[in-house]
PDB file of C-alpha atoms in Angstrom:
ATOM      1  CA  MET A1004      67.174 295.927  46.012  1.00 51.00           C
ATOM      2  CA  ASP A1005      70.541 294.209  45.933  1.00 53.00           C
ATOM      3  CA  ASN A1006      69.173 291.234  47.835  1.00 56.00           C
ATOM      4  CA  LYS A1007      66.449 290.788  45.255  1.00 58.00           C
ATOM      5  CA  LYS A1008      69.006 290.779  42.455  1.00 58.00           C
ATOM      6  CA  GLU A1009      71.104 288.276  44.363  1.00 55.00           C
ATOM      7  CA  ASP A1010      68.035 286.077  44.794  1.00 57.00           C
ATOM      8  CA  GLU A1011      67.218 286.191  41.113  1.00 65.00           C
ATOM      9  CA  LYS A1012      70.658 285.066  40.047  1.00 77.00           C
ATOM     10  CA  THR A1013      70.654 281.354  39.494  1.00 83.00           C
ATOM     11  CA  SER A1014      72.898 279.131  41.609  1.00 88.00           C
ATOM     12  CA  GLU A1015      76.151 277.996  40.056  1.00 93.00           C
ATOM     13  CA  ILE A1016      75.534 274.434  41.106  1.00 96.00           C
ATOM     14  CA  HIS A1017      72.171 272.918  40.427  1.00 96.00           C
ATOM     15  CA  CYS A1018      70.690 269.836  42.008  1.00 95.00           C
ATOM     16  CA  LEU A1019      68.543 267.216  40.341  1.00 95.00           C
ATOM     17  CA  THR A1020      66.720 264.874  42.693  1.00 93.00           C
ATOM     18  CA  ILE A1021      65.640 261.575  41.227  1.00 93.00           C
ATOM     19  CA  VAL A1022      63.191 260.083  43.666  1.00 90.00           C
ATOM     20  CA  GLY A1023      60.671 257.300  43.852  1.00 89.00           C
ATOM     21  CA  GLN A1024      59.877 255.646  40.599  1.00 89.00           C
ATOM     22  CA  ILE A1025      60.986 256.787  37.173  1.00 89.00           C
ATOM     23  CA  GLU A1026      57.805 257.445  35.249  1.00 88.00           C
ATOM     24  CA  GLY A1027      57.975 256.736  31.578  1.00 84.00           C
ATOM     25  CA  HIS A1028      55.247 256.205  29.039  1.00 82.00           C
ATOM     26  CA  VAL A1029      52.531 255.326  31.518  1.00 81.00           C
ATOM     27  CA  MET A1030      51.388 257.517  34.395  1.00 82.00           C
ATOM     28  CA  LEU A1031      51.713 255.901  37.763  1.00 83.00           C
ATOM     29  CA  PRO A1032      48.956 256.015  40.395  1.00 82.00           C
ATOM     30  CA  PRO A1033      48.984 259.207  42.488  1.00 77.00           C
ATOM     31  CA  GLN A1034      50.211 257.607  45.697  1.00 79.00           C
ATOM     32  CA  ASN A1035      53.556 256.882  44.040  1.00 82.00           C
ATOM     33  CA  LYS A1036      56.310 259.410  44.336  1.00 84.00           C
ATOM     34  CA  THR A1037      57.644 259.773  40.860  1.00 84.00           C
ATOM     35  CA  THR A1038      60.315 261.374  38.773  1.00 86.00           C
ATOM     36  CA  LYS A1039      58.794 262.379  35.494  1.00 84.00           C
ATOM     37  CA  TYR A1040      61.231 262.285  32.648  1.00 84.00           C
ATOM     38  CA  GLU A1041      59.308 264.972  30.734  1.00 83.00           C
ATOM     39  CA  HIS A1042      60.275 267.371  33.528  1.00 84.00           C
ATOM     40  CA  VAL A1043      63.838 266.217  33.861  1.00 91.00           C
ATOM     41  CA  ILE A1044      64.798 266.410  30.173  1.00 90.00           C
ATOM     42  CA  PRO A1045      63.913 270.126  29.690  1.00 90.00           C
ATOM     43  CA  GLN A1046      65.592 270.928  33.017  1.00 92.00           C
ATOM     44  CA  LEU A1047      68.782 269.270  31.770  1.00 94.00           C
ATOM     45  CA  VAL A1048      68.581 271.177  28.496  1.00 94.00           C
ATOM     46  CA  ALA A1049      68.163 274.423  30.445  1.00 93.00           C
ATOM     47  CA  ILE A1050      71.198 273.572  32.572  1.00 95.00           C
ATOM     48  CA  ASN A1051      73.242 272.841  29.448  1.00 95.00           C
ATOM     49  CA  GLN A1052      72.207 276.171  27.913  1.00 95.00           C
ATOM     50  CA  ASN A1053      72.707 278.439  30.912  1.00 94.00           C
ATOM     51  CA  ASP A1054      76.319 279.603  31.119  1.00 93.00           C
ATOM     52  CA  LYS A1055      75.885 280.652  34.750  1.00 94.00           C
ATOM     53  CA  ILE A1056      75.351 277.046  35.814  1.00 95.00           C
ATOM     54  CA  LYS A1057      78.703 275.363  36.226  1.00 96.00           C
ATOM     55  CA  GLY A1058      77.833 271.879  37.440  1.00 96.00           C
ATOM     56  CA  LEU A1059      75.111 269.479  38.486  1.00 97.00           C
ATOM     57  CA  LEU A1060      74.656 267.332  41.564  1.00 97.00           C
ATOM     58  CA  VAL A1061      72.331 264.382  41.005  1.00 97.00           C
ATOM     59  CA  VAL A1062      70.792 262.941  44.145  1.00 96.00           C
ATOM     60  CA  LEU A1063      69.362 259.467  43.757  1.00 95.00           C
ATOM     61  CA  ASN A1064      66.869 257.691  45.934  1.00 95.00           C
ATOM     62  CA  THR A1065      64.931 255.561  43.505  1.00 93.00           C
ATOM     63  CA  VAL A1066      63.290 252.165  43.409  1.00 91.00           C
ATOM     64  CA  GLY A1067      63.738 252.016  39.672  1.00 89.00           C
ATOM     65  CA  GLY A1068      61.012 252.277  37.085  1.00 90.00           C
ATOM     66  CA  ASP A1069      60.685 252.695  33.360  1.00 90.00           C
ATOM     67  CA  VAL A1070      63.811 251.434  31.613  1.00 91.00           C
ATOM     68  CA  GLU A1071      63.626 253.657  28.533  1.00 89.00           C
ATOM     69  CA  ALA A1072      62.944 256.816  30.510  1.00 91.00           C
ATOM     70  CA  GLY A1073      65.755 255.945  32.905  1.00 92.00           C
ATOM     71  CA  LEU A1074      68.192 255.341  30.071  1.00 93.00           C
ATOM     72  CA  ALA A1075      67.071 258.586  28.373  1.00 92.00           C
ATOM     73  CA  ILE A1076      67.891 260.555  31.511  1.00 94.00           C
ATOM     74  CA  SER A1077      71.170 258.653  31.935  1.00 95.00           C
ATOM     75  CA  GLU A1078      72.292 259.445  28.392  1.00 95.00           C
ATOM     76  CA  MET A1079      71.403 263.118  28.878  1.00 95.00           C
ATOM     77  CA  LEU A1080      73.417 263.202  32.103  1.00 96.00           C
ATOM     78  CA  CYS A1081      76.545 261.769  30.541  1.00 94.00           C
ATOM     79  CA  SER A1082      76.332 264.134  27.579  1.00 95.00           C
ATOM     80  CA  LEU A1083      75.452 267.255  29.562  1.00 95.00           C
ATOM     81  CA  GLY A1084      78.700 269.034  28.710  1.00 94.00           C
ATOM     82  CA  LYS A1085      79.239 270.175  32.299  1.00 96.00           C
ATOM     83  CA  PRO A1086      80.587 268.302  35.338  1.00 97.00           C
ATOM     84  CA  VAL A1087      78.022 265.992  36.912  1.00 97.00           C
ATOM     85  CA  VAL A1088      78.453 264.292  40.256  1.00 98.00           C
ATOM     86  CA  SER A1089      75.923 261.733  41.433  1.00 97.00           C
ATOM     87  CA  ILE A1090      75.248 260.544  44.940  1.00 97.00           C
ATOM     88  CA  VAL A1091      73.153 257.531  45.894  1.00 97.00           C
ATOM     89  CA  LEU A1092      71.357 258.252  49.167  1.00 94.00           C
ATOM     90  CA  GLY A1093      68.990 255.577  50.405  1.00 92.00           C
ATOM     91  CA  GLY A1094      68.502 253.477  47.324  1.00 92.00           C
ATOM     92  CA  GLY A1095      69.672 253.265  43.750  1.00 92.00           C
ATOM     93  CA  HIS A1096      67.825 250.235  42.515  1.00 93.00           C
ATOM     94  CA  SER A1097      67.311 248.761  39.064  1.00 92.00           C
ATOM     95  CA  ILE A1098      67.465 251.590  36.548  1.00 93.00           C
ATOM     96  CA  GLY A1099      69.011 253.671  39.354  1.00 95.00           C
ATOM     97  CA  VAL A1100      72.284 251.895  38.531  1.00 96.00           C
ATOM     98  CA  PRO A1101      72.712 253.409  35.034  1.00 96.00           C
ATOM     99  CA  LEU A1102      71.544 256.754  36.451  1.00 96.00           C
ATOM    100  CA  ALA A1103      74.205 256.659  39.156  1.00 97.00           C
ATOM    101  CA  VAL A1104      77.073 255.744  36.824  1.00 97.00           C
ATOM    102  CA  ALA A1105      76.074 258.225  34.108  1.00 97.00           C
ATOM    103  CA  SER A1106      77.804 261.042  35.991  1.00 97.00           C
ATOM    104  CA  ASN A1107      81.470 262.045  35.773  1.00 97.00           C
ATOM    105  CA  TYR A1108      81.967 260.825  39.322  1.00 98.00           C
ATOM    106  CA  SER A1109      79.649 258.843  41.579  1.00 97.00           C
ATOM    107  CA  PHE A1110      79.264 258.546  45.332  1.00 98.00           C
ATOM    108  CA  ILE A1111      77.272 256.260  47.543  1.00 97.00           C
ATOM    109  CA  SER A1112      76.485 256.834  51.202  1.00 97.00           C
ATOM    110  CA  PRO A1113      77.512 253.937  53.492  1.00 96.00           C
ATOM    111  CA  SER A1114      73.910 252.971  54.313  1.00 95.00           C
ATOM    112  CA  SER A1115      72.572 253.021  50.763  1.00 96.00           C
ATOM    113  CA  THR A1116      71.659 249.942  48.796  1.00 95.00           C
ATOM    114  CA  MET A1117      71.572 249.150  45.114  1.00 96.00           C
ATOM    115  CA  THR A1118      69.774 246.229  43.528  1.00 94.00           C
ATOM    116  CA  LEU A1119      71.113 244.686  40.369  1.00 95.00           C
ATOM    117  CA  HIS A1120      68.533 242.481  38.721  1.00 92.00           C
ATOM    118  CA  PRO A1121      67.223 241.457  35.311  1.00 92.00           C
ATOM    119  CA  ILE A1122      64.671 243.776  33.708  1.00 90.00           C
ATOM    120  CA  ARG A1123      61.049 242.832  34.041  1.00 87.00           C
ATOM    121  CA  MET A1124      57.920 243.623  32.069  1.00 84.00           C
ATOM    122  CA  ASN A1125      54.299 244.244  33.008  1.00 81.00           C
ATOM    123  CA  GLY A1126      51.331 243.710  30.759  1.00 82.00           C
ATOM    124  CA  THR A1127      50.604 241.351  27.915  1.00 88.00           C
ATOM    125  CA  VAL A1128      53.520 239.104  27.095  1.00 89.00           C
ATOM    126  CA  ILE A1129      53.467 237.115  23.870  1.00 92.00           C
ATOM    127  CA  GLY A1130      54.965 233.670  24.217  1.00 92.00           C
ATOM    128  CA  VAL A1131      57.371 233.693  21.303  1.00 95.00           C
ATOM    129  CA  GLN A1132      61.124 233.556  20.861  1.00 95.00           C
ATOM    130  CA  GLN A1133      61.100 237.240  19.860  1.00 94.00           C
ATOM    131  CA  THR A1134      59.949 238.215  23.357  1.00 93.00           C
ATOM    132  CA  PHE A1135      63.002 236.620  24.892  1.00 91.00           C
ATOM    133  CA  GLU A1136      65.277 238.177  22.268  1.00 94.00           C
ATOM    134  CA  TYR A1137      63.817 241.610  23.016  1.00 91.00           C
ATOM    135  CA  PHE A1138      64.452 241.121  26.725  1.00 90.00           C
ATOM    136  CA  ASP A1139      67.981 239.999  25.970  1.00 91.00           C
ATOM    137  CA  LYS A1140      68.635 243.082  23.841  1.00 93.00           C
ATOM    138  CA  MET A1141      67.280 245.481  26.461  1.00 92.00           C
ATOM    139  CA  GLN A1142      69.266 243.731  29.166  1.00 93.00           C
ATOM    140  CA  ASP A1143      72.391 243.969  27.033  1.00 94.00           C
ATOM    141  CA  LEU A1144      71.808 247.706  26.519  1.00 92.00           C
ATOM    142  CA  ILE A1145      71.852 248.266  30.241  1.00 94.00           C
ATOM    143  CA  ILE A1146      74.854 246.030  30.872  1.00 96.00           C
ATOM    144  CA  GLU A1147      76.750 247.753  28.088  1.00 96.00           C
ATOM    145  CA  PHE A1148      75.899 251.208  29.476  1.00 96.00           C
ATOM    146  CA  VAL A1149      76.924 250.360  33.039  1.00 97.00           C
ATOM    147  CA  THR A1150      80.192 248.663  32.038  1.00 97.00           C
ATOM    148  CA  ARG A1151      81.050 251.550  29.708  1.00 96.00           C
ATOM    149  CA  LYS A1152      80.529 254.135  32.442  1.00 96.00           C
ATOM    150  CA  SER A1153      82.098 252.282  35.379  1.00 96.00           C
ATOM    151  CA  ARG A1154      84.928 249.910  36.250  1.00 97.00           C
ATOM    152  CA  ILE A1155      82.920 246.726  36.645  1.00 97.00           C
ATOM    153  CA  THR A1156      83.461 244.027  34.024  1.00 97.00           C
ATOM    154  CA  ARG A1157      80.670 242.652  31.866  1.00 96.00           C
ATOM    155  CA  GLU A1158      81.157 239.157  33.280  1.00 96.00           C
ATOM    156  CA  ARG A1159      80.994 240.274  36.905  1.00 97.00           C
ATOM    157  CA  LEU A1160      77.938 242.473  36.298  1.00 97.00           C
ATOM    158  CA  LYS A1161      76.106 239.606  34.614  1.00 95.00           C
ATOM    159  CA  GLU A1162      77.054 237.362  37.531  1.00 95.00           C
ATOM    160  CA  LEU A1163      75.529 239.803  40.028  1.00 96.00           C
ATOM    161  CA  ILE A1164      72.406 240.388  37.948  1.00 95.00           C
ATOM    162  CA  LEU A1165      71.702 236.683  37.503  1.00 93.00           C
ATOM    163  CA  ASP A1166      72.524 235.497  41.016  1.00 93.00           C
ATOM    164  CA  THR A1167      69.716 233.302  42.353  1.00 90.00           C
ATOM    165  CA  ALA A1168      71.012 232.863  45.896  1.00 88.00           C
ATOM    166  CA  ASN A1169      70.928 236.464  47.062  1.00 87.00           C
ATOM    167  CA  ILE A1170      67.413 237.900  47.034  1.00 85.00           C
ATOM    168  CA  ALA A1171      64.322 236.061  48.220  1.00 80.00           C
ATOM    169  CA  LYS A1172      61.725 235.571  45.447  1.00 81.00           C
ATOM    170  CA  ASP A1173      63.827 237.378  42.879  1.00 85.00           C
ATOM    171  CA  VAL A1174      66.949 237.037  40.808  1.00 91.00           C
ATOM    172  CA  GLY A1175      69.828 239.425  41.388  1.00 93.00           C
ATOM    173  CA  THR A1176      72.017 240.966  44.069  1.00 95.00           C
ATOM    174  CA  VAL A1177      71.566 243.685  46.671  1.00 95.00           C
ATOM    175  CA  ILE A1178      74.779 245.560  47.305  1.00 95.00           C
ATOM    176  CA  ILE A1179      75.313 247.909  50.218  1.00 95.00           C
ATOM    177  CA  GLY A1180      77.371 251.088  50.282  1.00 94.00           C
ATOM    178  CA  GLU A1181      81.025 250.147  50.152  1.00 96.00           C
ATOM    179  CA  GLN A1182      80.327 246.967  48.197  1.00 96.00           C
ATOM    180  CA  ALA A1183      79.272 249.120  45.256  1.00 97.00           C
ATOM    181  CA  VAL A1184      82.703 250.729  45.284  1.00 97.00           C
ATOM    182  CA  LYS A1185      84.506 247.387  45.687  1.00 97.00           C
ATOM    183  CA  GLU A1186      82.623 245.986  42.683  1.00 97.00           C
ATOM    184  CA  GLY A1187      83.707 248.967  40.611  1.00 97.00           C
ATOM    185  CA  ILE A1188      80.230 250.341  39.990  1.00 97.00           C
ATOM    186  CA  ILE A1189      80.478 253.488  42.126  1.00 97.00           C
ATOM    187  CA  ASN A1190      83.624 255.612  42.472  1.00 97.00           C
ATOM    188  CA  GLU A1191      83.646 256.448  46.161  1.00 97.00           C
ATOM    189  CA  VAL A1192      81.810 256.143  49.468  1.00 97.00           C
ATOM    190  CA  GLY A1193      80.826 259.601  50.640  1.00 97.00           C
ATOM    191  CA  GLY A1194      78.168 262.096  51.593  1.00 95.00           C
ATOM    192  CA  LEU A1195      77.002 265.541  50.537  1.00 95.00           C
ATOM    193  CA  GLU A1196      80.095 267.520  51.558  1.00 96.00           C
ATOM    194  CA  ARG A1197      82.457 265.148  49.746  1.00 97.00           C
ATOM    195  CA  ALA A1198      80.238 265.129  46.650  1.00 97.00           C
ATOM    196  CA  MET A1199      80.167 268.950  46.560  1.00 97.00           C
ATOM    197  CA  GLN A1200      83.945 269.099  47.010  1.00 97.00           C
ATOM    198  CA  LYS A1201      84.387 266.757  44.057  1.00 97.00           C
ATOM    199  CA  LEU A1202      81.937 268.713  41.930  1.00 97.00           C
ATOM    200  CA  LYS A1203      83.762 271.980  42.632  1.00 97.00           C
ATOM    201  CA  GLU A1204      87.055 270.237  41.827  1.00 97.00           C
ATOM    202  CA  LEU A1205      85.709 269.081  38.455  1.00 97.00           C
ATOM    203  CA  ILE A1206      84.291 272.545  37.734  1.00 96.00           C
ATOM    204  CA  ASN A1207      87.690 274.150  38.441  1.00 96.00           C
ATOM    205  CA  GLU A1208      89.488 271.578  36.324  1.00 95.00           C
ATOM    206  CA  LYS A1209      87.179 272.287  33.428  1.00 93.00           C
ATOM    207  CA  GLN A1210      87.580 276.028  33.880  1.00 92.00           C
ATOM    208  CA  ASN A1211      91.386 275.680  33.937  1.00 92.00           C
ATOM    209  CA  SER A1212      91.453 273.554  30.814  1.00 91.00           C
ATOM    210  CA  ILE A1213      89.249 276.087  28.969  1.00 87.00           C
ATOM    211  CA  GLU A1214      91.522 278.931  30.064  1.00 88.00           C
ATOM    212  CA  SER A1215      94.711 277.152  29.030  1.00 88.00           C
ATOM    213  CA  ARG A1216      93.153 276.197  25.703  1.00 87.00           C
ATOM    214  CA  ASP A1217      92.130 279.817  25.102  1.00 83.00           C
ATOM    215  CA  ALA A1218      95.591 281.045  26.039  1.00 81.00           C
ATOM    216  CA  THR A1219      97.431 278.948  23.431  1.00 69.00           C
TER     217      THR A1219
ATOM    218  CA  MET B 394      11.539 259.586  54.317  1.00 39.00           C
ATOM    219  CA  SER B 395      15.097 260.209  55.368  1.00 41.00           C
ATOM    220  CA  GLU B 396      16.964 262.838  53.466  1.00 39.00           C
ATOM    221  CA  ASP B 397      19.483 261.607  51.028  1.00 41.00           C
ATOM    222  CA  GLU B 398      22.588 263.222  52.253  1.00 38.00           C
ATOM    223  CA  SER B 399      25.412 263.477  49.833  1.00 37.00           C
ATOM    224  CA  ILE B 400      28.142 261.329  51.142  1.00 40.00           C
ATOM    225  CA  ASN B 401      31.572 262.790  51.221  1.00 40.00           C
ATOM    226  CA  VAL B 402      33.551 259.872  49.912  1.00 41.00           C
ATOM    227  CA  MET B 403      37.165 259.721  51.026  1.00 43.00           C
ATOM    228  CA  ASN B 404      38.498 257.201  48.590  1.00 44.00           C
ATOM    229  CA  ASP B 405      41.945 257.256  50.022  1.00 45.00           C
ATOM    230  CA  ALA B 406      44.125 259.814  51.704  1.00 51.00           C
ATOM    231  CA  VAL B 407      45.970 260.465  48.438  1.00 61.00           C
ATOM    232  CA  LEU B 408      45.986 263.995  47.054  1.00 65.00           C
ATOM    233  CA  LYS B 409      45.273 264.531  43.422  1.00 77.00           C
ATOM    234  CA  THR B 410      47.787 267.099  42.322  1.00 82.00           C
ATOM    235  CA  GLU B 411      48.176 269.410  39.390  1.00 86.00           C
ATOM    236  CA  GLU B 412      51.055 271.465  38.113  1.00 87.00           C
ATOM    237  CA  ALA B 413      51.279 275.076  37.172  1.00 89.00           C
ATOM    238  CA  GLU B 414      53.695 277.932  36.933  1.00 89.00           C
ATOM    239  CA  TYR B 415      53.742 280.136  40.012  1.00 90.00           C
ATOM    240  CA  LYS B 416      56.113 283.057  40.450  1.00 90.00           C
ATOM    241  CA  GLY B 417      58.396 281.760  37.740  1.00 89.00           C
ATOM    242  CA  GLN B 418      58.682 278.189  39.005  1.00 90.00           C
ATOM    243  CA  ILE B 419      56.770 275.003  38.344  1.00 90.00           C
ATOM    244  CA  VAL B 420      54.796 273.942  41.399  1.00 91.00           C
ATOM    245  CA  GLN B 421      52.771 270.846  42.116  1.00 89.00           C
ATOM    246  CA  TYR B 422      49.634 271.816  44.033  1.00 90.00           C
ATOM    247  CA  SER B 423      46.348 270.422  45.199  1.00 89.00           C
ATOM    248  CA  LYS B 424      42.993 272.188  45.096  1.00 87.00           C
ATOM    249  CA  MET B 425      41.328 272.731  48.448  1.00 86.00           C
ATOM    250  CA  ASP B 426      37.569 272.623  49.055  1.00 85.00           C
ATOM    251  CA  ASP B 427      37.338 276.379  49.504  1.00 85.00           C
ATOM    252  CA  GLY B 428      38.894 277.062  46.108  1.00 84.00           C
ATOM    253  CA  SER B 429      42.358 277.914  47.335  1.00 88.00           C
ATOM    254  CA  ASN B 430      45.454 275.989  46.285  1.00 90.00           C
ATOM    255  CA  LYS B 431      48.009 274.300  48.515  1.00 91.00           C
ATOM    256  CA  ILE B 432      51.551 273.781  47.339  1.00 92.00           C
ATOM    257  CA  VAL B 433      52.696 270.159  47.494  1.00 90.00           C
ATOM    258  CA  ARG B 434      56.178 270.790  46.133  1.00 90.00           C
ATOM    259  CA  VAL B 435      58.172 273.010  43.829  1.00 91.00           C
ATOM    260  CA  ILE B 436      59.959 271.443  40.878  1.00 90.00           C
ATOM    261  CA  SER B 437      63.279 273.083  40.185  1.00 91.00           C
ATOM    262  CA  THR B 438      66.953 272.193  39.900  1.00 92.00           C
ATOM    263  CA  ASP B 439      68.034 275.466  41.524  1.00 92.00           C
ATOM    264  CA  PRO B 440      68.681 274.769  45.228  1.00 91.00           C
ATOM    265  CA  LYS B 441      68.055 278.459  46.127  1.00 91.00           C
ATOM    266  CA  VAL B 442      64.420 278.104  45.142  1.00 93.00           C
ATOM    267  CA  TYR B 443      63.821 275.523  47.885  1.00 92.00           C
ATOM    268  CA  LEU B 444      64.762 278.062  50.554  1.00 91.00           C
ATOM    269  CA  LYS B 445      62.186 280.605  49.428  1.00 92.00           C
ATOM    270  CA  LYS B 446      59.151 280.958  51.679  1.00 91.00           C
ATOM    271  CA  GLU B 447      56.666 281.279  48.832  1.00 90.00           C
ATOM    272  CA  PHE B 448      57.417 277.747  47.573  1.00 92.00           C
ATOM    273  CA  GLN B 449      57.320 275.781  50.826  1.00 92.00           C
ATOM    274  CA  PRO B 450      55.122 272.658  50.842  1.00 92.00           C
ATOM    275  CA  GLY B 451      51.853 273.361  52.593  1.00 91.00           C
ATOM    276  CA  LYS B 452      51.719 277.017  51.613  1.00 91.00           C
ATOM    277  CA  VAL B 453      48.196 278.013  50.718  1.00 91.00           C
ATOM    278  CA  ILE B 454      47.650 280.295  47.764  1.00 88.00           C
ATOM    279  CA  LYS B 455      44.332 282.066  47.731  1.00 82.00           C
ATOM    280  CA  GLY B 456      43.026 282.944  44.326  1.00 74.00           C
ATOM    281  CA  GLN B 457      44.590 282.180  40.986  1.00 72.00           C
ATOM    282  CA  ILE B 458      47.811 280.251  40.896  1.00 69.00           C
ATOM    283  CA  PHE B 459      48.584 281.125  37.294  1.00 63.00           C
ATOM    284  CA  GLU B 460      50.564 284.281  36.772  1.00 51.00           C
ATOM    285  CA  ASN B 461      48.925 286.936  34.681  1.00 40.00           C
ATOM    286  CA  ARG B 462      51.357 287.996  32.015  1.00 34.00           C
TER     287      ARG B 462
END
């Protein structure tokens, strides 16, 4: 009986895995592994609402995907109201960059890669000045988000995004593990154990600050 | 005249999956030919759920997957 009750209690630390492609307004073909934002958003709301859940670990292995859905999830993560630690395992490409930096503290494993490149669009493109301005605005949104949530400067981020000498047949830069830390995008190189340690540290800090605030 | 046999077309090896609530969690499952359902994955942020036997990928659920409330 006691075991059943123990099982039914929710864990104190929850884990959100963002894998494959971020699916936004359009459904992707079934062979794609996807993260659907309409699942993730209610899960994040539930985590915010449940007092038993103290913190969230976000595990990222994504090729990128829908920009708006990715930014929606990123904004939810940085306004969750509880400590969030992210860890990039494998890949954190394209919109994976804002997702990784949205947390309170980010990790990257030594063998992971992140691609920084300009946003791209599928479908019908109208050849007018407004199209370019729209692109520019969306690009700026992402640059602003990443520079706000990390230590990289706007100038350096733009440099990496627009580099033409790094990736074959594309514009941008692939950074590996430690490079992401050196560039100021990610906080620390580390794995699961280190990420959990940090998350527990942040949870304790928050608990202590609540207690001292209540005591005064 | 040769019988027209219905050809079982395997378009590709990709499973078409659906989602439903099963034992309090959201699961992604695929329908098998015999009417049973096979769990592809469970969707949850609670790590404990992933250790439970009833939600392991590949588990076959005979009968209805929806919980009767």
